[in-house]
Short mmCIF file of C-alpha atoms and ligand atoms in Angstrom, two decimals:
data_model
loop_
_atom_site.label_atom_id
_atom_site.label_comp_id
_atom_site.label_asym_id
_atom_site.label_seq_id
_atom_site.Cartn_x
_atom_site.Cartn_y
_atom_site.Cartn_z
CA UNK P 57 -4.62 15.70 -5.47
CA UNK P 58 -7.22 12.56 -7.15
CA UNK P 59 -10.77 12.54 -6.73
CA UNK P 60 -13.05 9.43 -7.33
CA UNK P 61 -16.25 11.00 -7.05
CA UNK P 62 -18.99 7.97 -6.93
CA UNK P 63 -17.65 5.50 -9.50
CA UNK P 64 -19.74 2.77 -10.17
CA UNK P 65 -18.28 -0.31 -12.96
CA UNK P 66 -20.08 -3.15 -14.39
CA UNK P 67 -18.65 -5.73 -16.32
CA UNK P 68 -20.62 -7.87 -18.20
CA UNK P 69 -18.36 -10.43 -19.22
CA UNK P 70 -20.55 -11.67 -21.63
CA UNK P 71 -23.81 -11.77 -23.07
CA UNK P 72 -25.89 -14.09 -21.29
CA UNK P 73 -24.41 -13.60 -18.23
CA UNK P 74 -25.62 -11.44 -16.10
CA UNK P 75 -23.24 -8.44 -15.11
CA UNK P 76 -20.66 -7.78 -12.55
CA UNK P 77 -20.18 -4.81 -10.00
CA UNK P 78 -17.23 -4.57 -9.12
CA UNK P 79 -17.06 -0.69 -8.62
CA UNK P 80 -19.71 0.33 -6.35
CA UNK P 81 -20.27 4.16 -5.95
CA UNK P 82 -16.92 3.93 -5.34
CA UNK P 83 -15.44 7.34 -4.06
CA UNK P 84 -11.92 8.24 -2.24
CA UNK P 85 -9.46 11.23 -3.01
CA UNK P 86 -5.57 10.17 -3.23
CA UNK P 87 -4.89 13.47 -0.58
CA UNK P 88 -0.54 15.56 -3.10
CA UNK P 89 2.02 15.27 -0.68
CA UNK P 90 1.54 11.77 1.16
CA UNK P 91 2.05 7.98 0.72
CA UNK P 92 -0.92 7.03 0.48
CA UNK P 93 -1.72 2.91 0.50
CA UNK P 94 -4.73 1.23 -1.05
CA UNK P 95 -5.83 -1.87 0.75
CA UNK P 96 -8.23 -4.84 -0.15
CA UNK P 97 -8.55 -8.05 -0.97
CA UNK P 98 -8.00 -10.09 -4.10
CA UNK P 99 -10.96 -9.01 -6.24
CA UNK P 100 -11.36 -5.82 -4.21
CA UNK P 101 -11.16 -3.72 -7.04
CA UNK P 102 -8.54 -2.11 -6.79
CA UNK P 103 -6.46 -2.66 -10.23
CA UNK P 104 -10.41 -1.72 -11.76
CA UNK P 105 -9.92 1.36 -9.60
CA UNK P 106 -5.90 1.73 -11.12
CA UNK P 107 -6.87 1.65 -14.25
CA UNK P 108 -10.21 4.32 -15.24
CA UNK P 109 -7.36 6.95 -13.10
CA UNK P 110 -5.24 6.10 -15.41
CA UNK P 111 -8.34 6.54 -17.91
CA UNK P 112 -7.21 2.79 -19.73
CA UNK P 113 -11.17 1.78 -19.22
CA UNK P 114 -14.62 3.14 -19.14
CA UNK P 115 -17.00 3.59 -15.61
CA UNK P 116 -20.66 3.15 -16.07
CA UNK P 117 -21.08 6.82 -13.82
CA UNK P 118 -19.14 9.20 -11.41
CA UNK P 119 -15.33 10.76 -12.79
CA UNK P 120 -12.41 11.46 -10.93
CA UNK P 121 -11.83 14.49 -10.91
CA UNK P 122 -7.68 15.09 -11.29
CA UNK P 123 -6.30 18.69 -9.69
CA UNK P 124 -4.95 21.53 -11.37
CA UNK P 125 -1.05 21.01 -10.28
CA UNK P 126 -1.01 17.92 -12.58
CA UNK P 127 -2.43 19.93 -15.22
CA UNK P 128 -5.18 20.70 -17.29
CA UNK P 129 -5.34 18.76 -20.37
CA UNK P 130 -5.80 14.69 -20.43
CA UNK P 131 -1.93 15.48 -22.24
CA UNK P 132 -0.33 17.54 -19.22
CA UNK P 133 -2.22 15.38 -16.62
CA UNK P 134 -0.89 11.52 -17.75
CA UNK P 135 2.54 12.95 -18.30
CA UNK P 136 2.38 13.83 -14.61
CA UNK P 137 1.51 10.68 -13.84
CA UNK P 138 4.03 7.75 -13.69
CA UNK P 139 2.14 4.29 -13.82
CA UNK P 140 3.44 1.26 -12.77
CA UNK P 141 0.95 -1.91 -13.62
CA UNK P 142 0.32 -5.22 -12.12
CA UNK P 143 1.20 -7.19 -14.79
CA UNK P 144 3.22 -4.96 -16.79
CA UNK P 145 5.20 -5.86 -20.21
CA UNK P 146 7.95 -5.48 -21.19
CA UNK P 147 9.68 -6.12 -25.64
CA UNK P 148 11.85 -9.12 -24.65
CA UNK P 149 13.91 -8.58 -27.04
CA UNK P 150 15.57 -5.61 -26.34
CA UNK P 151 18.05 -5.17 -23.53
CA UNK P 152 16.66 -2.79 -20.48
CA UNK P 153 18.11 0.81 -21.84
CA UNK P 154 17.34 0.51 -24.22
CA UNK P 155 13.75 0.01 -22.82
CA UNK P 156 13.83 2.36 -20.78
CA UNK P 157 15.05 5.01 -23.95
CA UNK P 158 12.21 3.84 -26.04
CA UNK P 159 9.78 4.37 -22.77
CA UNK P 160 11.96 7.92 -22.00
CA UNK P 161 11.83 8.58 -26.02
CA UNK P 162 7.82 8.12 -25.53
CA UNK P 163 6.96 10.30 -23.17
CA UNK P 164 9.06 12.76 -25.01
CA UNK P 165 12.67 12.83 -22.32
CA UNK P 166 15.37 13.85 -24.01
CA UNK P 167 18.17 11.71 -24.40
CA UNK P 168 20.47 12.52 -22.04
CA UNK P 169 18.21 12.99 -19.41
CA UNK P 170 16.47 9.81 -19.71
CA UNK P 171 20.47 8.66 -18.99
CA UNK P 172 21.15 10.56 -16.95
CA UNK P 173 17.53 9.63 -14.73
CA UNK P 174 18.12 5.89 -15.40
CA UNK P 175 21.63 5.75 -13.88
CA UNK P 176 20.49 7.47 -10.79
CA UNK P 177 17.16 5.47 -10.31
CA UNK P 178 18.38 1.94 -11.68
CA UNK P 179 21.51 2.92 -8.89
CA UNK P 180 18.75 3.21 -6.77
CA UNK P 181 16.53 0.05 -8.43
CA UNK P 182 19.76 -2.48 -8.13
CA UNK P 183 18.84 -2.78 -10.74
CA UNK P 184 21.55 -0.57 -12.98
CA UNK P 185 24.46 -3.72 -13.81
CA UNK P 186 21.73 -5.54 -15.65
CA UNK P 187 20.84 -2.63 -18.15
CA UNK P 188 22.63 -3.78 -20.89
CA UNK P 189 21.25 -7.33 -20.66
CA UNK P 190 18.53 -8.52 -22.93
CA UNK P 191 15.13 -8.56 -21.26
CA UNK P 192 14.09 -12.10 -21.64
CA UNK P 193 16.67 -12.27 -19.46
CA UNK P 194 15.33 -10.76 -16.53
CA UNK P 195 13.93 -12.61 -13.16
CA UNK P 196 10.39 -11.39 -12.22
CA UNK P 197 11.73 -9.08 -9.19
CA UNK P 198 14.60 -7.75 -11.83
CA UNK P 199 11.40 -6.55 -14.75
CA UNK P 200 9.67 -5.31 -11.46
CA UNK P 201 13.07 -3.14 -10.51
CA UNK P 202 13.42 -2.46 -14.06
CA UNK P 203 9.57 -1.10 -14.15
CA UNK P 204 9.83 0.96 -11.11
CA UNK P 205 12.98 2.94 -13.63
CA UNK P 206 10.58 3.75 -16.48
CA UNK P 207 8.03 5.03 -13.71
CA UNK P 208 10.13 7.52 -12.90
CA UNK P 209 12.22 8.50 -15.86
CA UNK P 210 9.41 11.56 -16.87
CA UNK P 211 9.86 12.11 -13.46
CA UNK P 212 6.33 12.55 -12.47
CA UNK P 213 4.71 14.42 -9.94
CA UNK P 214 2.43 11.81 -9.23
CA UNK P 215 3.80 7.56 -8.70
CA UNK P 216 1.13 4.95 -8.98
CA UNK P 217 2.44 0.96 -8.74
CA UNK P 218 -0.43 -1.69 -8.74
CA UNK P 219 0.73 -4.01 -6.40
CA UNK P 220 4.71 -3.36 -6.14
CA UNK P 221 5.36 -4.91 -3.77
CA UNK P 222 3.99 -8.33 -4.91
CA UNK P 223 7.23 -9.83 -7.37
CA UNK P 224 10.33 -9.18 -4.04
CA UNK P 225 11.91 -10.52 -1.51
CA UNK P 226 12.03 -9.73 1.65
CA UNK P 227 15.15 -7.65 1.71
CA UNK P 228 14.03 -5.55 -2.11
CA UNK P 229 10.66 -5.43 -0.10
CA UNK P 230 12.54 -2.83 1.96
CA UNK P 231 14.57 -1.63 -0.20
CA UNK P 232 11.46 -0.33 -2.20
CA UNK P 233 9.24 0.88 0.83
CA UNK P 234 12.52 3.14 1.60
CA UNK P 235 12.25 4.16 -2.03
CA UNK P 236 9.02 5.41 -1.57
CA UNK P 237 9.99 7.07 1.00
CA UNK P 238 12.98 9.37 -0.48
CA UNK P 239 10.30 9.79 -3.81
CA UNK P 240 8.10 11.21 -1.28
CA UNK P 241 10.55 13.39 0.46
CA UNK P 242 10.65 14.90 -3.09
CA UNK P 243 8.14 16.24 -3.38
CA UNK P 244 6.09 13.74 -5.38
CA UNK P 245 2.85 11.89 -4.88
CA UNK P 246 3.24 8.69 -3.85
CA UNK P 247 -0.49 5.73 -4.01
CA UNK P 248 0.27 2.06 -4.12
CA UNK P 249 -2.33 -0.80 -3.91
CA UNK P 250 -1.50 -3.88 -1.65
CA UNK P 251 -2.75 -6.72 0.36
CA UNK P 252 0.23 -7.00 2.78
CA UNK P 253 -1.22 -4.09 5.46
CA UNK P 254 1.19 -4.66 7.64
CA UNK P 255 3.91 -3.25 4.50
CA UNK P 256 1.67 -0.28 3.89
CA UNK P 257 1.14 0.77 8.04
CA UNK P 258 4.55 0.81 7.59
CA UNK P 259 5.66 3.04 4.92
CA UNK P 260 1.72 5.32 4.62
CA UNK P 261 0.20 8.10 5.72
CA UNK P 262 -3.32 7.39 4.93
CA UNK P 263 -5.21 4.19 4.30
CA UNK P 264 -7.88 3.80 1.73
CA UNK P 265 -9.60 0.51 2.00
CA UNK P 266 -11.88 -0.93 0.07
CA UNK P 267 -14.32 -4.48 -0.01
CA UNK P 268 -16.04 -5.35 -3.25
CA UNK P 269 -15.96 -1.86 -4.67
CA UNK P 270 -16.46 0.08 -1.86
CA UNK P 271 -14.82 2.10 0.17
CA UNK P 272 -14.91 1.38 4.01
CA UNK P 273 -12.12 3.63 4.73
CA UNK P 274 -9.74 6.37 4.09
CA UNK P 275 -7.22 8.04 6.39
CA UNK P 276 -4.57 7.92 8.65
CA UNK P 277 -3.86 5.31 10.14
CA UNK P 278 -3.21 5.70 14.18
CA UNK P 279 -7.29 7.67 13.85
CA UNK P 280 -8.52 4.50 11.94
CA UNK P 281 -7.18 2.02 14.43
CA UNK P 282 -8.01 4.83 17.50
CA UNK P 283 -11.57 4.71 17.11
CA UNK P 284 -12.15 0.86 16.44
CA UNK P 285 -10.05 -0.75 19.02
CA UNK P 286 -10.65 0.13 22.70
CA UNK P 287 -7.47 1.82 24.18
CA UNK P 288 -5.33 -1.49 25.97
CA UNK P 289 -2.62 -1.24 29.06
CA UNK P 290 -0.33 -4.33 28.74
CA UNK P 291 1.34 -5.52 32.30
CA UNK P 292 4.74 -8.17 32.17
CA UNK P 293 4.30 -9.53 36.43
CA UNK P 294 6.12 -12.19 37.38
CA UNK P 295 4.06 -14.72 40.02
CA UNK P 296 3.04 -17.70 40.05
CA UNK P 297 -0.62 -18.00 37.49
CA UNK P 298 -2.25 -19.00 40.74
CA UNK P 299 -1.93 -15.15 41.84
CA UNK P 300 -3.25 -13.78 39.19
CA UNK P 301 -6.42 -16.54 38.74
CA UNK P 302 -6.82 -15.45 42.15
CA UNK P 303 -7.47 -12.00 40.98
CA UNK P 304 -9.96 -12.30 38.30
CA UNK P 305 -7.06 -12.84 35.97
CA UNK P 306 -7.89 -15.31 33.83
CA UNK P 307 -6.29 -14.25 30.08
CA UNK P 308 -1.92 -13.93 30.35
CA UNK P 309 0.57 -16.38 28.54
CA UNK P 310 4.07 -16.88 30.27
CA UNK P 311 6.94 -15.08 28.22
CA UNK P 312 9.90 -17.94 30.38
CA UNK P 313 11.28 -17.63 33.75
CA UNK P 314 8.23 -17.03 35.49
CA UNK P 315 6.75 -14.19 33.66
CA UNK P 316 3.75 -13.30 32.10
CA UNK P 317 1.76 -11.21 30.04
CA UNK P 318 -2.10 -9.82 29.93
CA UNK P 319 -3.77 -6.90 28.98
CA UNK P 320 -6.41 -4.70 29.65
CA UNK P 321 -8.48 -2.19 29.16
CA UNK P 322 -7.21 1.52 30.55
CA UNK P 323 -10.03 2.30 32.20
CA UNK P 324 -9.52 -1.03 33.58
CA UNK P 325 -6.05 -0.25 35.04
CA UNK P 326 -5.85 1.71 38.30
CA UNK P 327 -8.04 -1.23 39.53
CA UNK P 328 -5.45 -3.83 38.48
CA UNK P 329 -3.01 -2.66 40.03
CA UNK P 330 -4.64 -2.30 43.21
CA UNK P 331 -5.16 -6.11 42.96
CA UNK P 332 -1.91 -6.97 41.94
CA UNK P 333 -0.37 -4.85 44.80
CA UNK P 334 -2.62 -5.84 46.98
CA UNK P 335 -2.14 -10.01 46.10
CA UNK P 336 2.54 -8.64 46.09
CA UNK P 337 2.44 -9.65 42.75
CA UNK P 338 5.47 -7.05 41.83
CA UNK P 339 4.33 -5.63 38.20
CA UNK P 340 8.03 -5.17 35.70
CA UNK P 341 6.04 -3.26 33.27
CA UNK P 342 2.88 -1.63 32.41
CA UNK P 343 2.95 -0.33 28.38
CA UNK P 344 -0.24 1.16 25.82
CA UNK P 345 -0.82 -1.60 23.69
CA UNK P 346 -0.84 -0.11 20.43
CA UNK P 347 -3.07 -2.48 18.04
CA UNK P 348 -1.87 -3.42 14.97
CA UNK P 349 -2.99 -2.64 11.44
CA UNK P 350 -3.85 -5.87 10.38
CA UNK P 351 -5.81 -6.51 13.82
CA UNK P 352 -7.97 -3.51 12.67
CA UNK P 353 -8.27 -4.47 9.69
CA UNK P 354 -9.73 -7.77 10.77
CA UNK P 355 -12.70 -6.35 12.95
CA UNK P 356 -13.88 -5.15 9.41
CA UNK P 357 -17.02 -6.69 10.95
CA UNK P 358 -17.49 -3.84 12.63
CA UNK P 359 -17.41 -1.15 10.56
N1 LIG L 219 -12.10 -7.05 -18.16
C1 LIG L 219 -12.88 -8.17 -16.89
N2 LIG L 219 -13.60 -8.43 -16.63
C2 LIG L 219 -14.76 -8.80 -16.48
N3 LIG L 219 -14.71 -9.31 -15.06
C3 LIG L 219 -13.39 -8.51 -14.57
C4 LIG L 219 -12.66 -7.66 -15.65
N4 LIG L 219 -11.59 -6.75 -15.13
C5 LIG L 219 -12.37 -6.42 -13.08
N5 LIG L 219 -12.96 -7.91 -13.69
C6 LIG L 219 -13.31 -8.74 -11.72
O1 LIG L 219 -14.18 -7.00 -11.32
C7 LIG L 219 -13.37 -7.41 -9.53
C8 LIG L 219 -12.37 -6.53 -8.29
O2 LIG L 219 -10.55 -6.78 -9.71
P1 LIG L 219 -9.78 -6.41 -9.16
O3 LIG L 219 -8.75 -6.47 -10.29
O4 LIG L 219 -10.30 -4.74 -10.16
O5 LIG L 219 -9.42 -6.74 -8.88
P2 LIG L 219 -7.96 -6.68 -7.71
O6 LIG L 219 -8.64 -5.30 -6.46
O7 LIG L 219 -6.63 -5.69 -7.63
O8 LIG L 219 -8.04 -7.84 -7.34
P3 LIG L 219 -6.04 -8.27 -6.75
O9 LIG L 219 -5.81 -8.26 -5.48
O10 LIG L 219 -6.67 -9.73 -7.45
O11 LIG L 219 -5.40 -7.88 -7.69
C9 LIG L 219 -12.93 -8.77 -9.79
O12 LIG L 219 -14.32 -10.00 -9.63
C10 LIG L 219 -12.57 -9.10 -11.20
O13 LIG L 219 -13.45 -10.39 -11.99
MG1 LIG L 220 -5.00 -6.09 -8.78
#
């Protein structure tokens, strides 16, 4: 839906300081119809990339390509994107609903449609109850929720959220993740940045992972895990720890009631089973171990 092609971005803080390379020949694409997570540590270049994508700042080189599905002119393209910035600004003297109407008007949405959509999304994001209050009295999470409603007010095909989960409590995070799935089920493409890897793993089909302005990985999470981690199996057994050490298993953890768990590489599975049976150790459970995305990402040095 959107392709980043060889984008380089330098910032020059002031005349005397050398320029700083924030994005270094960065290429990736946001596939249509998917929920894609944009991962990277603080300062990796996520917000800079999103600002370039929204045409808020220029690049030094490279280009962003927008698919025809979004439109052929910049006006058409931008009216098909719903964007929630990392630090949005809301007019504090307006009520939530007044601000929604103001933004909806700017996007050219009919008043009756704004009323309909704000009721629907306001209910969905549990902020409708505060629509009549002045924004100055909103909490951080309430502002965030108002931001989601506004980003959907013009019914965009692509929604882009910069750190949407950061100001939310655990219940709010779960609600937003469910909402992102619902938005995606409506046929919309969702792209959001985060450094909370488990949130991304839970909700995304695809990840784009950047480090110091460079692409580390783009693709499906399952493939990343398969390609980067050796396949392992998890054993749970009941015996004395000495019996395990006697057959060469040194790394195990007690799980109570005289039971222990340990992992071996899948290729060593049969040998381990034979050794356990020969020592009359009862195998309680044998299952494939799926590493988390977190474990994979922390092995970044191996990429
Ligand atoms: N306007 C600017 N002037 C100078 N440097 C900037 C500017 N904007 C961003 N940078 C630098 O570019 C790098 C990338 O910043 P960016 O905000 O894109 O990171 P990020 O991945 O969004 O981080 P975070 O997770 O903390 O939001 C950082 O080192 C930042 O200091
Ligand atoms: Mg950021």
